[in-house]
Amino acid sequence: MARVRVPISNFQYGEISPSLVSRTDTPLYNNSAKKVENFFLRNEGGLLKRFGTRRIYEFDTSVDTSATQQLRLVPFIFSDDERYIVSLENAKIRIFQIDPTTGDVSLIQTLTQDVDTNAIPFTNAKLPELTYAQAGDVMFIAHQTFMVRKLVRTGLTTFQLELMTFNDSADGYRINQPYHRFQPVGMTLDPSASSGNGITITTSANYFDTTGSQSGGNYPSSKHIGSYLRYHNNEIEIKSVQSATQATGDITDELLVHLDVDALETADTQPTVRVTFAKHGMSVGDSFTLSEAGGVGGLSANQLNDTHSVSEIIDDNVFVFDVGHNATSSTIGGGSPKIVTHAATTQWSEQSYSQLRGYPGAVTFHENRLWLAGSLAQPDGIWASASADYFNFDVGDAEDDDALDLTASIGEINTIRHLVSNRDLQIFTSTSEMYIPSFTEKPITPTNAQVRRQTSYGANFVRPDSFDGATIYVQKTGSVVREYIYSDAEAAYVSTGISVLSPHLITGPVQMSILRGAINRPESYAFVLNDDGTLAVFTSNRAEQRAGWTQWTTDGKFHSVCTVDDRVFCIGTYDTGAGTDKHVLMEFDSALN
C-alpha cells in the first residue's frame, strides 16, 4: 500500500511535549512539531532558521562549571542613541557601549569597587537573584544581603557604583529612611538623657545583638553598631553594645515629642494641668520640659513653658503635672506644645535596613515613586518613596505625596522577590502573586494603597517582565512559565501556564529577556535561559491566538542573554580553540547563518 505524506506547514504551537505527539485527534498534531530546534516561530505559523552569532568580546573569567551564572547581562538604556550592555560579575561590573553611529559594541569600563573604594558585593551565587530597575542615568541593583547599589552613568563613557543613601529631613536631624518595630509588644526603651553623646540606652528585655565575644565591656562585632533607633520621632545612633539589654548611643538632636494641638487641660482654681500624650511612658516623679505652649485657663505661657515633674498618671495616654499656679477656668488648649523627655517608652523603632535586619531584595519604579520590598527581617514588607523624591521614605503624616510603608500579610510567610510596574503594581512572592491596584482618577497614596492576593503559585528568582499584554514569570518550582494577566471575566488576575504544552523545554530557568519585535522580524519573543545552557524561546500573538515554544542550542552552552531594542546579545561558553572553555559575548546577527 502506498504511503501518503501529508505536508505540515503550520507550527503555531512550536515544539510540544513528547507525550502529546501521538494525539492525532487534537489540533495540536497538525499545528506543531516533535522537535523544533534553532528556529523562530513566525506569525504566519511557519518557521525561520535562527541566525548565527557574531563574536564581540572574550571574557578573561575562568569558567566555573559549578556556578549557575558567572556573568549576567542586563541592558542600560539612557536615551534613543545612548545604549549600553552591563555585565554583572563576581565582585566586578563591565560596561559595553553600543556605538550610536555604527552599532558596534565595545568595552568602555570595568568597575571593581564603588566610589568609596568598597568591594562590589556581587558573587556568583547572588547573580541569578539580583533585581534591578533603571530611571534615567541611574540603575538600582538590589539583593537581600546588601544595601541597594546605584550604577550611575556620569558621562558618555563613564559609570560609577554608589551606595544608595536616604535624604535627611529638612531640619537635618532625621534620616528619611524606613523604620519598623522589631521589638515584642510592651518592650520599653529607656535613654539615660534627653540629649548628648554616649548616653546609655536600656531595654526592658533582651534586644541588642551580641554577636562575637565581649571585649572591654563591649561587643565590638554587634550588628546593631551604626544603626539608628527612633525614640518617638527622634534618632539615636548606636555606637556600642554592652549587653543584650544595654547599648550606648548618640542623640542626633534632643528627645522631644510634638503633642497634638490643644493637648493641655486646666481645671478651675486648680494648680494642675492634664496632658494628653499617647503612650507617654511616664511615671510619677519623671521630669520633663514643656515648651512652645500657649496660655490656657488663665495660666500664662511663661508659667507653662518650664521644667515640671509628673504628679499623677491617669492612664497610658494622660498624665498630670503641678504648675504651681491656680487656673482661672476649666479649659482645653495650649496650642502646639512639645515635651522634651527621656522617659521609658514603648513608642520606639529601628531602621528597617541594616546588616542585622537585611536589605530589600526587590526594586522597581511605579507612579513616580521608587518601590522597595522583601528584606530578610521583613520578607513581606513594601516601601515606596515620597512622590518624585526617590530617596525620601519618611511616611510623615500620610499625606498623598508622603512615603508608603505596607505589609503584604496574608497569614503566611511571603518573601517578596519581584515588583513589576504594569497595569498595576504587581507583586511576586515565593508563595503567591499579588498586586496594588492603580486608579484612573488618583495615584496610589498612603490612604488608598491595598495589597490584594490573587493566585498562589509563587515565583522563583528569574526576573518577570511584560510580554504581549501580560507579565510572564517562572513558577517557584522552576518547571512552569506562567503569564500573570487581568481577566475581565473573573475581575481578577489569573496565572495561566504558557509552557504546559512544552514542559520539557523548561529546565531550571535562571534568566529571562524579552524581545519586542526585532532581528528583522515583526514578532516578539521571550528568551528563557535554562541551567543546562539551552534557550527556550517563546512567541505569542494574543490577537491571533498563536503561541508556541522552540529550543535554541549552540556548540557549548548559552550562559546569559540580553535584549537591547531590536538586538539580541548572549554569552556563550565554549572552547574557542585553545583547549579550554571561555565565556564570549556574542550577538545574533541576521547576516550570519
Coordinates of N, CA and C in Angstrom, one line a residue, residues 136-305:
G136 N 16.4 57.0 34.0 CA 17.4 57.9 33.5 C 18.8 57.4 33.5
D137 N 19.7 58.1 34.2 CA 21.1 57.6 34.2 C 21.5 56.8 35.5
V138 N 20.5 56.3 36.2 CA 20.8 55.5 37.4 C 20.1 54.2 37.3
M139 N 20.8 53.1 37.6 CA 20.2 51.8 37.7 C 20.4 51.3 39.1
F140 N 19.3 50.9 39.8 CA 19.3 50.4 41.1 C 19.4 48.9 41.1
I141 N 20.3 48.3 41.9 CA 20.5 46.9 41.9 C 20.3 46.4 43.3
A142 N 19.5 45.4 43.5 CA 19.1 45.0 44.9 C 19.3 43.6 45.1
H143 N 19.5 43.3 46.4 CA 19.6 41.9 46.9 C 19.5 42.0 48.4
Q144 N 18.9 40.9 49.0 CA 18.6 41.0 50.5 C 19.9 41.1 51.3
T145 N 21.0 40.8 50.8 CA 22.2 40.7 51.7 C 23.1 42.0 51.6
F146 N 22.7 42.9 50.8 CA 23.5 44.2 50.8 C 22.6 45.4 50.5
M147 N 23.0 46.6 50.9 CA 22.1 47.7 50.7 C 22.1 48.0 49.2
V148 N 21.0 48.5 48.7 CA 20.8 48.8 47.3 C 22.0 49.6 46.7
R149 N 22.5 49.2 45.6 CA 23.6 49.9 44.9 C 23.0 50.7 43.7
K150 N 23.7 51.8 43.4 CA 23.3 52.6 42.3 C 24.4 52.6 41.2
L151 N 24.1 52.1 40.1 CA 25.1 52.2 39.0 C 24.7 53.5 38.2
V152 N 25.6 54.5 38.3 CA 25.3 55.8 37.8 C 26.1 56.1 36.6
R153 N 25.5 56.5 35.5 CA 26.1 57.0 34.3 C 26.5 58.4 34.5
T154 N 27.8 58.7 34.6 CA 28.3 60.0 34.8 C 28.8 60.8 33.6
G155 N 28.9 60.1 32.5 CA 29.3 60.6 31.2 C 29.0 59.6 30.1
L156 N 29.3 60.0 28.9 CA 29.0 59.2 27.7 C 29.7 57.8 27.8
T157 N 30.9 57.8 28.4 CA 31.7 56.5 28.5 C 32.1 56.2 30.0
T158 N 31.5 56.9 30.9 CA 31.9 56.7 32.3 C 30.8 56.4 33.2
F159 N 31.0 55.4 34.1 CA 30.0 55.0 35.1 C 30.7 54.9 36.5
Q160 N 29.9 54.9 37.5 CA 30.4 54.7 38.9 C 29.3 54.0 39.7
L161 N 29.8 53.2 40.7 CA 28.9 52.5 41.6 C 28.8 53.2 42.9
E162 N 27.6 53.4 43.4 CA 27.4 54.1 44.7 C 26.5 53.3 45.6
L163 N 26.6 53.6 46.9 CA 25.7 53.0 47.9 C 24.4 53.9 47.9
M164 N 23.3 53.3 47.8 CA 22.1 54.2 48.0 C 21.9 54.7 49.4
T165 N 21.7 56.0 49.5 CA 21.5 56.6 50.8 C 20.2 57.4 50.8
F166 N 19.7 57.7 52.0 CA 18.4 58.4 52.1 C 18.7 59.8 52.4
N167 N 17.7 60.7 52.0 CA 17.8 62.1 52.3 C 17.7 62.4 53.7
D168 N 18.2 63.5 54.2 CA 18.0 63.9 55.6 C 16.7 64.8 55.6
S169 N 16.1 64.9 56.8 CA 14.9 65.7 56.9 C 15.3 67.2 56.7
A170 N 14.4 68.1 56.6 CA 14.6 69.5 56.4 C 15.4 70.1 57.5
D171 N 15.2 69.7 58.7 CA 16.0 70.2 59.9 C 17.3 69.6 60.0
G172 N 17.6 68.5 59.3 CA 18.9 67.8 59.3 C 19.1 66.9 60.5
Y173 N 18.0 66.6 61.3 CA 18.2 65.8 62.5 C 17.7 64.4 62.3
R174 N 17.0 64.1 61.2 CA 16.5 62.8 60.9 C 16.8 62.3 59.5
I175 N 17.0 61.0 59.4 CA 17.2 60.3 58.1 C 15.9 59.8 57.6
N176 N 15.5 60.2 56.4 CA 14.2 59.8 55.8 C 14.3 58.3 55.3
Q177 N 14.5 57.4 56.2 CA 14.5 56.0 55.9 C 13.4 55.2 56.6
P178 N 13.1 54.1 56.1 CA 12.0 53.3 56.8 C 12.4 52.8 58.2
Y179 N 11.4 52.7 59.1 CA 11.7 52.2 60.4 C 10.6 51.2 60.7
H180 N 10.9 50.3 61.6 CA 10.0 49.2 62.0 C 10.2 48.8 63.5
R181 N 9.1 48.4 64.1 CA 9.1 48.0 65.5 C 9.4 46.4 65.5
F182 N 10.7 46.1 65.6 CA 11.1 44.7 65.7 C 10.9 44.1 67.1
Q183 N 10.7 45.0 68.1 CA 10.6 44.5 69.5 C 9.2 43.9 69.8
P184 N 9.2 43.0 70.8 CA 7.9 42.5 71.2 C 7.0 43.6 71.8
V185 N 5.7 43.4 71.8 CA 4.8 44.3 72.3 C 5.1 44.5 73.8
G186 N 5.1 45.8 74.2 CA 5.4 46.1 75.7 C 6.8 46.3 76.0
M187 N 7.8 46.0 75.2 CA 9.2 46.2 75.5 C 9.4 47.7 75.4
T188 N 10.1 48.3 76.5 CA 10.4 49.7 76.6 C 11.8 50.0 76.2
L189 N 12.0 51.2 75.8 CA 13.4 51.8 75.6 C 13.6 52.9 76.5
D190 N 14.7 52.9 77.3 CA 14.9 53.9 78.3 C 16.2 54.6 78.1
P191 N 16.3 55.8 77.5 CA 17.5 56.5 77.4 C 17.9 57.2 78.7
S192 N 19.2 57.4 79.0 CA 19.6 57.9 80.2 C 19.5 59.5 80.2
A193 N 19.4 60.1 79.1 CA 19.3 61.5 79.0 C 18.5 61.9 77.8
S194 N 18.1 63.2 77.7 CA 17.3 63.6 76.5 C 18.2 64.3 75.4
S195 N 19.5 64.4 75.6 CA 20.4 64.9 74.6 C 21.8 64.5 74.9
G196 N 22.7 64.7 73.9 CA 24.1 64.4 74.1 C 24.6 63.1 73.5
N197 N 25.9 62.9 73.6 CA 26.5 61.7 73.1 C 26.9 60.7 74.2
G198 N 27.0 59.5 73.9 CA 27.4 58.5 74.9 C 26.4 58.2 75.9
I199 N 25.1 58.4 75.6 CA 24.1 58.1 76.6 C 23.9 56.6 76.7
T200 N 23.3 56.2 77.8 CA 23.0 54.7 77.9 C 21.6 54.5 77.5
I201 N 21.4 53.4 76.7 CA 20.1 53.0 76.2 C 19.8 51.6 76.8
T202 N 18.7 51.5 77.5 CA 18.3 50.3 78.2 C 17.0 49.8 77.7
T203 N 16.9 48.5 77.4 CA 15.6 47.9 77.0 C 15.1 47.1 78.2
S204 N 13.8 46.9 78.2 CA 13.2 46.1 79.4 C 13.4 44.6 79.2
A205 N 13.9 44.2 78.1 CA 14.2 42.7 77.9 C 15.3 42.6 76.8
N206 N 15.8 41.4 76.6 CA 16.9 41.3 75.6 C 16.5 41.7 74.2
Y207 N 17.4 42.6 73.6 CA 17.0 43.1 72.3 C 18.3 43.3 71.4
F208 N 19.4 43.8 72.0 CA 20.5 44.2 71.2 C 21.3 42.9 70.8
D209 N 21.9 43.0 69.6 CA 22.7 41.9 69.0 C 24.0 41.8 69.8
T210 N 24.4 40.6 70.2 CA 25.7 40.4 70.9 C 26.5 39.4 70.1
T211 N 26.6 39.6 68.8 CA 27.5 38.7 68.0 C 28.9 38.9 68.4
G212 N 29.6 37.7 68.5 CA 31.1 37.8 68.8 C 31.3 37.7 70.3
S213 N 32.6 38.0 70.6 CA 33.0 38.0 72.0 C 33.1 39.4 72.6
Q214 N 32.8 39.4 73.9 CA 32.9 40.7 74.6 C 34.3 41.1 74.8
S215 N 34.6 42.4 74.6 CA 36.0 43.0 74.8 C 35.9 44.4 75.4
G216 N 36.5 44.5 76.6 CA 36.4 45.8 77.3 C 35.0 46.2 77.7
G217 N 34.2 45.2 77.9 CA 32.8 45.5 78.3 C 31.9 45.8 77.2
N218 N 32.4 45.7 75.9 CA 31.5 45.9 74.7 C 31.6 44.6 73.8
Y219 N 30.6 44.6 72.9 CA 30.6 43.6 71.9 C 30.9 44.3 70.6
P220 N 32.2 44.4 70.2 CA 32.6 45.2 69.0 C 32.1 44.6 67.7
S221 N 31.6 43.4 67.7 CA 31.1 42.8 66.4 C 29.6 42.8 66.4
S222 N 28.9 43.5 67.3 CA 27.5 43.6 67.3 C 27.0 44.2 66.0
K223 N 26.0 43.6 65.4 CA 25.4 44.1 64.1 C 24.5 45.3 64.4
H224 N 24.3 45.7 65.6 CA 23.5 46.9 65.9 C 24.3 48.1 65.8
I225 N 25.6 48.0 65.9 CA 26.5 49.2 65.9 C 26.4 49.9 64.5
G226 N 26.1 51.2 64.6 CA 26.0 52.0 63.4 C 24.6 52.2 62.9
S227 N 23.6 51.4 63.5 CA 22.2 51.5 63.1 C 21.5 52.6 64.0
Y228 N 20.3 53.0 63.6 CA 19.6 54.0 64.3 C 18.3 53.5 64.9
L229 N 18.1 54.0 66.2 CA 16.8 53.8 66.8 C 16.0 55.1 66.7
R230 N 14.7 55.0 66.7 CA 13.9 56.2 66.7 C 13.0 56.2 67.9
Y231 N 13.3 57.1 68.8 CA 12.6 57.3 70.1 C 11.5 58.3 69.8
H232 N 10.2 57.9 69.8 CA 9.1 58.7 69.3 C 9.5 59.1 67.9
N233 N 9.9 60.3 67.6 CA 10.3 60.7 66.3 C 11.7 61.3 66.3
N234 N 12.6 60.8 67.2 CA 13.9 61.3 67.3 C 14.9 60.2 67.2
E235 N 16.1 60.5 66.6 CA 17.0 59.4 66.3 C 18.2 59.3 67.3
I236 N 18.5 58.1 67.6 CA 19.7 57.7 68.4 C 20.6 56.8 67.6
E237 N 21.8 57.1 67.4 CA 22.7 56.2 66.7 C 23.4 55.3 67.7
I238 N 23.4 54.0 67.5 CA 24.1 53.1 68.4 C 25.5 53.1 68.1
K239 N 26.3 53.4 69.1 CA 27.8 53.4 69.0 C 28.5 52.2 69.5
S240 N 27.9 51.6 70.5 CA 28.5 50.3 71.1 C 27.4 49.6 71.8
V241 N 27.6 48.3 72.1 CA 26.7 47.4 72.7 C 27.4 46.7 73.9
Q242 N 26.8 46.8 75.1 CA 27.4 46.2 76.3 C 26.7 44.9 76.6
S243 N 25.5 44.8 76.3 CA 24.8 43.5 76.6 C 23.5 43.5 75.8
A244 N 22.7 42.4 76.0 CA 21.5 42.3 75.2 C 20.5 43.3 75.6
T245 N 20.6 44.0 76.7 CA 19.7 45.0 77.2 C 20.3 46.4 77.3
Q246 N 21.6 46.5 76.9 CA 22.2 47.8 77.1 C 23.1 48.2 76.0
A247 N 23.0 49.4 75.5 CA 23.9 49.9 74.5 C 24.2 51.4 74.8
T248 N 25.1 51.9 74.0 CA 25.5 53.3 74.2 C 25.3 54.0 72.8
G249 N 24.7 55.2 72.8 CA 24.4 55.9 71.6 C 24.5 57.4 71.7
D250 N 24.4 58.0 70.5 CA 24.4 59.5 70.4 C 23.1 60.0 69.9
I251 N 22.5 60.9 70.6 CA 21.3 61.5 70.2 C 21.5 62.6 69.2
T252 N 20.8 62.5 68.0 CA 21.1 63.4 66.9 C 20.7 64.9 67.3
D253 N 19.6 65.1 67.9 CA 19.1 66.4 68.3 C 18.8 66.4 69.8
E254 N 17.6 66.3 70.2 CA 17.2 66.0 71.5 C 15.9 65.2 71.5
L255 N 15.6 64.5 72.6 CA 14.4 63.7 72.6 C 13.2 64.5 72.9
L256 N 12.5 64.9 71.9 CA 11.3 65.7 72.1 C 10.1 65.1 71.4
V257 N 8.9 65.5 71.9 CA 7.7 65.0 71.3 C 6.8 66.1 71.0
H258 N 6.3 66.3 69.8 CA 5.3 67.3 69.5 C 3.9 66.7 69.8
L259 N 3.3 67.4 70.8 CA 2.0 66.9 71.2 C 0.9 67.4 70.2
D260 N -0.3 66.7 70.3 CA -1.4 67.2 69.4 C -1.8 68.6 69.8
V261 N -2.5 69.2 68.9 CA -2.9 70.6 69.1 C -3.9 70.6 70.3
D262 N -3.8 71.5 71.2 CA -4.6 71.7 72.4 C -4.6 70.4 73.2
A263 N -3.4 70.0 73.6 CA -3.3 68.8 74.4 C -3.3 69.0 75.9
L264 N -3.4 70.3 76.3 CA -3.4 70.7 77.7 C -4.8 71.0 78.2
E265 N -5.1 70.6 79.4 CA -6.4 70.9 80.0 C -6.3 71.3 81.5
T266 N -6.9 72.4 81.8 CA -6.9 73.0 83.1 C -8.2 72.8 83.8
A267 N -8.2 72.9 85.2 CA -9.4 72.8 86.0 C -9.5 74.1 86.8
D268 N -10.6 74.7 86.9 CA -10.8 76.0 87.6 C -10.4 75.9 89.0
T269 N -9.6 76.9 89.4 CA -9.0 77.0 90.7 C -8.0 76.0 91.1
Q270 N -7.6 75.1 90.2 CA -6.7 74.0 90.5 C -5.3 74.3 89.9
P271 N -4.2 73.9 90.6 CA -2.8 74.2 90.1 C -2.3 73.1 89.2
T272 N -3.1 72.2 88.7 CA -2.7 71.0 87.9 C -3.1 71.2 86.5
V273 N -2.3 70.5 85.6 CA -2.6 70.5 84.2 C -2.6 69.1 83.7
R274 N -3.7 68.7 83.0 CA -3.7 67.3 82.4 C -3.1 67.4 81.0
V275 N -2.3 66.4 80.7 CA -1.6 66.4 79.4 C -2.0 65.1 78.6
T276 N -2.5 65.3 77.4 CA -2.8 64.2 76.6 C -1.6 63.9 75.7
F277 N -1.0 62.7 75.9 CA 0.2 62.3 75.3 C 0.1 60.8 75.1
A278 N -0.2 60.4 73.8 CA -0.4 58.9 73.6 C 0.8 58.1 73.9
K279 N 0.6 57.0 74.7 CA 1.7 56.1 75.1 C 2.9 56.9 75.6
H280 N 2.6 57.7 76.6 CA 3.6 58.6 77.1 C 4.8 57.9 77.9
G281 N 4.5 56.8 78.5 CA 5.5 56.0 79.2 C 6.0 56.7 80.5
M282 N 5.4 57.7 80.9 CA 5.8 58.5 82.1 C 5.5 57.7 83.4
S283 N 6.2 58.1 84.4 CA 6.0 57.6 85.8 C 5.9 58.8 86.7
V284 N 5.2 58.6 87.9 CA 5.2 59.7 88.8 C 6.6 60.1 89.3
G285 N 6.9 61.4 89.2 CA 8.2 61.9 89.6 C 9.1 62.1 88.4
D286 N 8.7 61.6 87.2 CA 9.6 61.9 86.0 C 9.6 63.4 85.7
S287 N 10.8 63.8 85.3 CA 11.0 65.2 84.9 C 10.8 65.4 83.4
F288 N 10.3 66.5 83.0 CA 10.2 66.8 81.6 C 10.2 68.3 81.4
T289 N 10.4 68.7 80.2 CA 10.4 70.2 79.9 C 9.3 70.5 78.8
L290 N 8.4 71.3 79.2 CA 7.4 71.8 78.3 C 7.8 73.1 77.6
S291 N 7.6 73.2 76.3 CA 7.9 74.4 75.6 C 6.9 74.6 74.4
E292 N 6.9 75.8 74.0 CA 6.1 76.3 72.8 C 4.6 76.1 73.1
A293 N 4.2 76.1 74.4 CA 2.8 76.0 74.7 C 2.3 77.4 74.8
G294 N 1.0 77.6 74.5 CA 0.3 78.9 74.6 C -0.4 78.9 75.9
G295 N -0.8 80.1 76.4 CA -1.5 80.2 77.6 C -2.9 79.5 77.5
V296 N -3.3 79.0 78.7 CA -4.6 78.3 78.7 C -5.2 78.4 80.1
G297 N -6.5 78.6 80.2 CA -7.2 78.6 81.5 C -6.6 79.6 82.5
G298 N -6.1 80.7 82.0 CA -5.6 81.7 82.9 C -4.2 81.5 83.2
L299 N -3.6 80.4 82.8 CA -2.1 80.2 83.1 C -1.4 80.8 81.9
S300 N -0.3 81.5 82.1 CA 0.5 82.1 81.1 C 1.4 81.2 80.4
A301 N 1.9 81.5 79.2 CA 2.9 80.7 78.5 C 4.1 80.5 79.4
N302 N 4.5 81.6 80.0 CA 5.8 81.5 80.8 C 5.6 80.6 82.0
Q303 N 4.4 80.5 82.6 CA 4.2 79.6 83.7 C 4.2 78.1 83.2
L304 N 3.7 77.9 82.0 CA 3.7 76.5 81.5 C 5.0 76.0 80.9
N305 N 5.7 76.9 80.2 CA 6.9 76.5 79.5 C 8.1 76.5 80.4

